[in-house]
Structure formats: C-alpha cells, structure tokens
mmCIF file of N, CA and C in Angstrom:
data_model
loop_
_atom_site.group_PDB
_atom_site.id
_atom_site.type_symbol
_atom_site.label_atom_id
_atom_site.label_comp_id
_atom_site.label_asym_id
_atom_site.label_seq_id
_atom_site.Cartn_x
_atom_site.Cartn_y
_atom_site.Cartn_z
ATOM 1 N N UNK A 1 -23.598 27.730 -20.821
ATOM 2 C CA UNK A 1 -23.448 26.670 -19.859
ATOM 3 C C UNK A 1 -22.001 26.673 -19.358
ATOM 4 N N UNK A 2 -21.622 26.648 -18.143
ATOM 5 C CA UNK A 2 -20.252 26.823 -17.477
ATOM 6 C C UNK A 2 -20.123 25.446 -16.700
ATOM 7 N N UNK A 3 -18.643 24.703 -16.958
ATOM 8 C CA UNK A 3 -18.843 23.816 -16.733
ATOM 9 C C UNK A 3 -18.080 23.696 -14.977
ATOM 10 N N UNK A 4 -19.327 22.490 -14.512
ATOM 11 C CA UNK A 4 -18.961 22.825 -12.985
ATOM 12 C C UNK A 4 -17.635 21.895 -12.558
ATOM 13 N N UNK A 5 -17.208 21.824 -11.047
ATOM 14 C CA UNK A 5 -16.128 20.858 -10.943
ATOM 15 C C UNK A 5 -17.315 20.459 -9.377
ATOM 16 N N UNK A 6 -17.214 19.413 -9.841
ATOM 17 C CA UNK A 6 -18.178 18.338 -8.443
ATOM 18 C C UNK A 6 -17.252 18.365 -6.914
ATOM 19 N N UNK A 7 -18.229 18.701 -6.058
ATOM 20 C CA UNK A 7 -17.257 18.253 -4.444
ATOM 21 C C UNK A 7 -17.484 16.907 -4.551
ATOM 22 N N UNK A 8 -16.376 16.218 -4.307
ATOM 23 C CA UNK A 8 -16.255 15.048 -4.359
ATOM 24 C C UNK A 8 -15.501 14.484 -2.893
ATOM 25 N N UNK A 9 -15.555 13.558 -2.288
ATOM 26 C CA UNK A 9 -15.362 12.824 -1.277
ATOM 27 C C UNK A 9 -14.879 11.416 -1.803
ATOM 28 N N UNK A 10 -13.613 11.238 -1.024
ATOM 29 C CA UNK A 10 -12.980 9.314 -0.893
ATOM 30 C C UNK A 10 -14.059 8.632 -0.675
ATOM 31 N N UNK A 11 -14.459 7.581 -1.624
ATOM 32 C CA UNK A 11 -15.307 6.320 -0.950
ATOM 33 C C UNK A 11 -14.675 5.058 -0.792
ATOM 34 N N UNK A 12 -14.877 4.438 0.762
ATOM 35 C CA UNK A 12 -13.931 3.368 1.104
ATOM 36 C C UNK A 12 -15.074 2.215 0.953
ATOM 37 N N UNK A 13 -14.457 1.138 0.034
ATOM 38 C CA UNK A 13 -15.342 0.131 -0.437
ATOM 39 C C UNK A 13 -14.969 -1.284 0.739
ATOM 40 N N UNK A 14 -15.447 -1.581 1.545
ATOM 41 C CA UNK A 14 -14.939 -2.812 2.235
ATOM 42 C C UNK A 14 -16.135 -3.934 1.749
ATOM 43 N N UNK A 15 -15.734 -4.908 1.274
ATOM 44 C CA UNK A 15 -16.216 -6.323 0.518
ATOM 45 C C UNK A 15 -15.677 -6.979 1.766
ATOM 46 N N UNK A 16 -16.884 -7.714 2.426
ATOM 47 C CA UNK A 16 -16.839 -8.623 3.497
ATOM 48 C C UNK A 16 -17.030 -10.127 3.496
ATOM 49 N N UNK A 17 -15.935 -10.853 3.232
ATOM 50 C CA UNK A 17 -16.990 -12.001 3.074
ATOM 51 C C UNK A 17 -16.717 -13.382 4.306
ATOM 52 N N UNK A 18 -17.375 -13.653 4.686
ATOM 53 C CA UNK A 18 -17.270 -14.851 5.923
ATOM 54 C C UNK A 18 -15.967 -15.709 5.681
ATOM 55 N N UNK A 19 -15.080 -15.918 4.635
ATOM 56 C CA UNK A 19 -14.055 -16.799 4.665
ATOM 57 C C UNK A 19 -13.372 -16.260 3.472
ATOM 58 N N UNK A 20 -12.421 -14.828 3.615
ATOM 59 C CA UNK A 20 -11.733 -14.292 2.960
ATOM 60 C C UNK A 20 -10.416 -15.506 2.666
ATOM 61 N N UNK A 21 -10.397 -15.316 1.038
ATOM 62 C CA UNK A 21 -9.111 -16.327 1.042
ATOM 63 C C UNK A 21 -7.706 -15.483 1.384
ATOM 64 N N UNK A 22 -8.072 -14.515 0.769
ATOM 65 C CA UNK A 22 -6.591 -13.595 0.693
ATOM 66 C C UNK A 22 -6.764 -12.288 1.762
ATOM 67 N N UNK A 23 -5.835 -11.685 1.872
ATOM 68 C CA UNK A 23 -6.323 -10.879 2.982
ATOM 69 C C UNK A 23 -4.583 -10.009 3.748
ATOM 70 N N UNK A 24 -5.058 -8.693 3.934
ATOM 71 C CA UNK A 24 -3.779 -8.414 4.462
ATOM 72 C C UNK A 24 -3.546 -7.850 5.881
ATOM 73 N N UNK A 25 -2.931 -8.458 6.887
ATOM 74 C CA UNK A 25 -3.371 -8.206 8.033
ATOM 75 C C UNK A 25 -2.064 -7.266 8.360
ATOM 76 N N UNK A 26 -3.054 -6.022 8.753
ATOM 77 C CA UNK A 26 -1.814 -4.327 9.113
ATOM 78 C C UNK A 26 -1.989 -4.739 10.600
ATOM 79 N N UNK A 27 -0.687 -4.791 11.558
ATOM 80 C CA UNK A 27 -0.144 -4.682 12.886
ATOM 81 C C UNK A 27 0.190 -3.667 12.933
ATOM 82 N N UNK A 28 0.171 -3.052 13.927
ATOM 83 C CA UNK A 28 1.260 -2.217 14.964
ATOM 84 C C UNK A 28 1.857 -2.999 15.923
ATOM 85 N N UNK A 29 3.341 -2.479 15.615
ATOM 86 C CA UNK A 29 4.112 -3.598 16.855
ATOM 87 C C UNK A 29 5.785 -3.315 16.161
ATOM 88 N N UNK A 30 5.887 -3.240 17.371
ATOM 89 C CA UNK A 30 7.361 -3.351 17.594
ATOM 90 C C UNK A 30 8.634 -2.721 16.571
ATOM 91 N N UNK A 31 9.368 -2.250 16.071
ATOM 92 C CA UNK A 31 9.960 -1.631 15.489
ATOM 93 C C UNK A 31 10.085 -2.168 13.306
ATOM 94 N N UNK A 32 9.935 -0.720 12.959
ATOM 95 C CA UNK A 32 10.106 -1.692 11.325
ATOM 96 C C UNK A 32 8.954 -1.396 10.786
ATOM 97 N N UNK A 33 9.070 -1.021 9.537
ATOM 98 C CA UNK A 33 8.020 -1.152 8.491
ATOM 99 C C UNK A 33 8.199 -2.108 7.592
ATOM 100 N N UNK A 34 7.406 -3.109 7.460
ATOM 101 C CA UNK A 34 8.030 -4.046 6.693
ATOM 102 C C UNK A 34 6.303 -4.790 6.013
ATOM 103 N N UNK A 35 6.463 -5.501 4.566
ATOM 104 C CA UNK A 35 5.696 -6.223 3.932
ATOM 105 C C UNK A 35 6.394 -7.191 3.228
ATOM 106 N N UNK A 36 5.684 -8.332 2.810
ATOM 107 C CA UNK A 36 6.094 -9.081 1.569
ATOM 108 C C UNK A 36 6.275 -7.906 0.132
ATOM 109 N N UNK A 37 6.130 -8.264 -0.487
ATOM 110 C CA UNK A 37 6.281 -7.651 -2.008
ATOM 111 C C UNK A 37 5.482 -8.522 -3.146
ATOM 112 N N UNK A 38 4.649 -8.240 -3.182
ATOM 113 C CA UNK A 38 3.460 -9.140 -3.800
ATOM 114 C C UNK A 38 2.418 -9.464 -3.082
ATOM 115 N N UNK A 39 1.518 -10.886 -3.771
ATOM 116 C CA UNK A 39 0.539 -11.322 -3.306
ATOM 117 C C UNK A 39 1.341 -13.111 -2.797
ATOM 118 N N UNK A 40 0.974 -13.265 -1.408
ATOM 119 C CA UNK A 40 1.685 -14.434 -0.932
ATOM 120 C C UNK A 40 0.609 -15.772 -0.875
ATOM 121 N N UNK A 41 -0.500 -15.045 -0.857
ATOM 122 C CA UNK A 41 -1.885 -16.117 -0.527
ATOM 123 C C UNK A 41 -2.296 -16.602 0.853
ATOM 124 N N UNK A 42 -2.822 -16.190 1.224
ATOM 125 C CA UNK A 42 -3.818 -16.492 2.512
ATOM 126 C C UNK A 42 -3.638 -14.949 3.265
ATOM 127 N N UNK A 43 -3.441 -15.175 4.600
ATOM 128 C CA UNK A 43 -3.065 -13.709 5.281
ATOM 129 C C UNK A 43 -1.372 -13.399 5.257
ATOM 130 N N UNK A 44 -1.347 -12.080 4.207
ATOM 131 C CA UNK A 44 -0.492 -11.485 4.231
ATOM 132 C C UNK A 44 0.215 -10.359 5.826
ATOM 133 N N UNK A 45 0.983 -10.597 6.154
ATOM 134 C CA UNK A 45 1.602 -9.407 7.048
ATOM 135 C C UNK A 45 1.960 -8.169 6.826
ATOM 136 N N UNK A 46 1.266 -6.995 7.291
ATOM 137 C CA UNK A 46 1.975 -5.688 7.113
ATOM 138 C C UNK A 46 2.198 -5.229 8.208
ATOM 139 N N UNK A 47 3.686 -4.756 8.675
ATOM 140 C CA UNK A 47 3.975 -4.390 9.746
ATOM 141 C C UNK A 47 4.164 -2.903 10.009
ATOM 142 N N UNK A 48 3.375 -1.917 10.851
ATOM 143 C CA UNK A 48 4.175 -0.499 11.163
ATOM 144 C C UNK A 48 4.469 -0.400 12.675
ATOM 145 N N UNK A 49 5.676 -1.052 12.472
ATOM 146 C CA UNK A 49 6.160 -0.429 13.685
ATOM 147 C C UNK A 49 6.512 1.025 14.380
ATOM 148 N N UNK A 50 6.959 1.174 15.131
ATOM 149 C CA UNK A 50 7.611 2.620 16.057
ATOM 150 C C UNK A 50 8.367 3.154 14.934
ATOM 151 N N UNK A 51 8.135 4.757 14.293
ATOM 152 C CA UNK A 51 8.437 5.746 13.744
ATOM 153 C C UNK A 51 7.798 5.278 11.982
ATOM 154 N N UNK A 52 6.668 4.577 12.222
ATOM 155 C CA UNK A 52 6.639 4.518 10.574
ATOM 156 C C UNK A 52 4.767 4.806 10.505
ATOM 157 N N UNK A 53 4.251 5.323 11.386
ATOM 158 C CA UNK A 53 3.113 5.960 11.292
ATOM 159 C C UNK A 53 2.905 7.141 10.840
ATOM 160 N N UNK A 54 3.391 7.376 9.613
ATOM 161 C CA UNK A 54 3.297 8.017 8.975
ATOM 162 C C UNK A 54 2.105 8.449 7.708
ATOM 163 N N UNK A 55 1.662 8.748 6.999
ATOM 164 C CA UNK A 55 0.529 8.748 5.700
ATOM 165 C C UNK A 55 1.565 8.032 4.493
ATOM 166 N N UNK A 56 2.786 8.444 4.094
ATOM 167 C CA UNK A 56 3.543 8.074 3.054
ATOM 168 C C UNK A 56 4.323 6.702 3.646
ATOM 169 N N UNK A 57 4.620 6.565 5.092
ATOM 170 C CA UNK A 57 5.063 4.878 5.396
ATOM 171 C C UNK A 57 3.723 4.074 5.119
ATOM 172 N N UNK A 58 2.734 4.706 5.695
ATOM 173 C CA UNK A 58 1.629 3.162 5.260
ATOM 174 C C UNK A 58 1.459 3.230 3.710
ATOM 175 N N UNK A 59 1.516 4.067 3.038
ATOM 176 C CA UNK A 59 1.229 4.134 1.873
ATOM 177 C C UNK A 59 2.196 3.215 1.090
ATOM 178 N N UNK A 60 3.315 3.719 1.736
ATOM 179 C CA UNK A 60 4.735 2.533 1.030
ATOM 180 C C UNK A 60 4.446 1.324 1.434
ATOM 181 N N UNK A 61 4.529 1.106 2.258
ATOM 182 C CA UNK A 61 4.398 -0.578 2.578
ATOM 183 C C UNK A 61 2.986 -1.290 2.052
ATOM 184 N N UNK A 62 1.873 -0.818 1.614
ATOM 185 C CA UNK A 62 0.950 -0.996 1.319
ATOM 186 C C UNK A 62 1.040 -1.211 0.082
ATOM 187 N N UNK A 63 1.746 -0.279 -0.959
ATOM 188 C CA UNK A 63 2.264 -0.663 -2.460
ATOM 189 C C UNK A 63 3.117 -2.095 -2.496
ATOM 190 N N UNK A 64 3.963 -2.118 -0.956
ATOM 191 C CA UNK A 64 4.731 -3.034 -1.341
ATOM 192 C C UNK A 64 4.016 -4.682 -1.557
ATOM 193 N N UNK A 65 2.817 -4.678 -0.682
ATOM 194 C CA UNK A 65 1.772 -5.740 -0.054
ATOM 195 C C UNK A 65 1.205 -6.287 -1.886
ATOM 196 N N UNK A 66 1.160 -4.602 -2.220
ATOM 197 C CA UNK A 66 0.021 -4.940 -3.596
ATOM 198 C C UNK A 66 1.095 -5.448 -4.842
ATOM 199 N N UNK A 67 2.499 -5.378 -4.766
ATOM 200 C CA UNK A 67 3.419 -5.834 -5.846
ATOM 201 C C UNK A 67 4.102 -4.846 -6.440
ATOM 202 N N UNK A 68 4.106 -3.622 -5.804
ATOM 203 C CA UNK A 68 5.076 -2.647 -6.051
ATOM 204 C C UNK A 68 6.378 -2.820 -6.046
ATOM 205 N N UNK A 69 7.602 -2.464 -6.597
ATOM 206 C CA UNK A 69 9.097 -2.369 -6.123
ATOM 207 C C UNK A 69 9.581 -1.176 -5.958
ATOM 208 N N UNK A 70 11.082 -1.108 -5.584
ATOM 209 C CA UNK A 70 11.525 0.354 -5.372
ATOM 210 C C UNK A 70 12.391 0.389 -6.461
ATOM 211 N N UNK A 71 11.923 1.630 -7.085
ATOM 212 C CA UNK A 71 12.544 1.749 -8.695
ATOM 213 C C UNK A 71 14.002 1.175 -9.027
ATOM 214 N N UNK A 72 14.751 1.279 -8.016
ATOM 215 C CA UNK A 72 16.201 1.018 -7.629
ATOM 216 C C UNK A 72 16.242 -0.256 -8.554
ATOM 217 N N UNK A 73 14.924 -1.061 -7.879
ATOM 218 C CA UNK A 73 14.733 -2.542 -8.407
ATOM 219 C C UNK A 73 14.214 -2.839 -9.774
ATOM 220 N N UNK A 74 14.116 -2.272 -10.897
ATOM 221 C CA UNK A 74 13.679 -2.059 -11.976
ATOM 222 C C UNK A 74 14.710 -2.188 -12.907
ATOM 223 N N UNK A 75 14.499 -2.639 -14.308
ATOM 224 C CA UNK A 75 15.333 -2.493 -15.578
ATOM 225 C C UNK A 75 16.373 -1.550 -15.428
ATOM 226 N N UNK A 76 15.427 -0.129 -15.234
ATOM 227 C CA UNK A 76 16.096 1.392 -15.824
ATOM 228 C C UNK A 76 16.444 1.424 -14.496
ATOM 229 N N UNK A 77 17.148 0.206 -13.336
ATOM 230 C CA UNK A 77 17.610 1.006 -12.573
ATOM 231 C C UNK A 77 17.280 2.546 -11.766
ATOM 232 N N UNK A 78 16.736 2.845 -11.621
ATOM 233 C CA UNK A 78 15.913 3.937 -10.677
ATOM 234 C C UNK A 78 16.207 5.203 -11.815
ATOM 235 N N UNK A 79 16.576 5.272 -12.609
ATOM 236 C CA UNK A 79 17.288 6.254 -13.341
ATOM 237 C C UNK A 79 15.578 6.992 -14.017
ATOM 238 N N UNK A 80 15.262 7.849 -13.804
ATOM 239 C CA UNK A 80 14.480 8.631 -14.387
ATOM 240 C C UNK A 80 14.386 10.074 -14.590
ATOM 241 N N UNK A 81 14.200 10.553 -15.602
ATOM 242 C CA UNK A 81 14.357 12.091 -15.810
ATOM 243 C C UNK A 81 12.611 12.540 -15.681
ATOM 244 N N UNK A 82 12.757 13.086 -14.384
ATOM 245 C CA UNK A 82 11.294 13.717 -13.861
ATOM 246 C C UNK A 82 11.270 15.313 -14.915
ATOM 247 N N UNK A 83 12.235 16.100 -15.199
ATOM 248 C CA UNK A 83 11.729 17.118 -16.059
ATOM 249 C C UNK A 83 11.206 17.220 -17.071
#
C-alpha cells in the first residue's frame, strides 16, 4: 500500500447571518493600509488604500483586524533567531 497525497483545494466558509454583530468591513479608498488591532465590536474598518493591493498587504492588515502585533511589539522585542 503506497501512501497517497490528496489534491486538495482552499474552502472559503462564509456564515451569513441577517444581523451580524461583529463584522469587518475591507474598503478600497484613498491612500494607507490601515486596521484596528484586535476585535473592536460591531463593524470593524479595514482599509487598502493606493499601493497596498498586494496578497501579503491584505494579509497583514487582516492579522492586524484578527489581534495580531508586529513582533517589534512583543516581550522578546522582535528579536528572534530564525536558524
């Protein structure tokens, strides 16, 4: 028996519901990538402005929406040994 590796495909789950409490509303507009940093409650703002349409800018600002920081902002100070 040889073991197989599955084709696999992204599945995008959208949960709809008539009176979302929380919620994060992505703009395009005007210059700036910018989010809160956390969860704020009700409709959150995510902004990509001009030069941040990128795959890794929405991705950043999107961590930032969900409560991410930039390591900088951490205990260990950004200091990490990746080797």
């Amino acid at each position: 028996m040889t073991p197989t590796t599955p084709k696999t495909k992204p599945i995008l789950f959208l949960v709809i519901h008539k009176q979302p409490r929380d919620r994060i509303l992505i703009k395009i507009n005007g210059r700036g990538c910018e989010s809160n940093v956390g969860r704020v409650g009700g409709q959150q703002l995510l902004n990509l402005g001009k030069g941040c349409h990128t795959f890794d800018n929405m991705v950043h600002e999107l961590g930032h929406s969900l409560g991410l920081l930039h390591t900088m902002k951490t205990r260990s100070g950004g200091f990490h040994n990746w080797d």
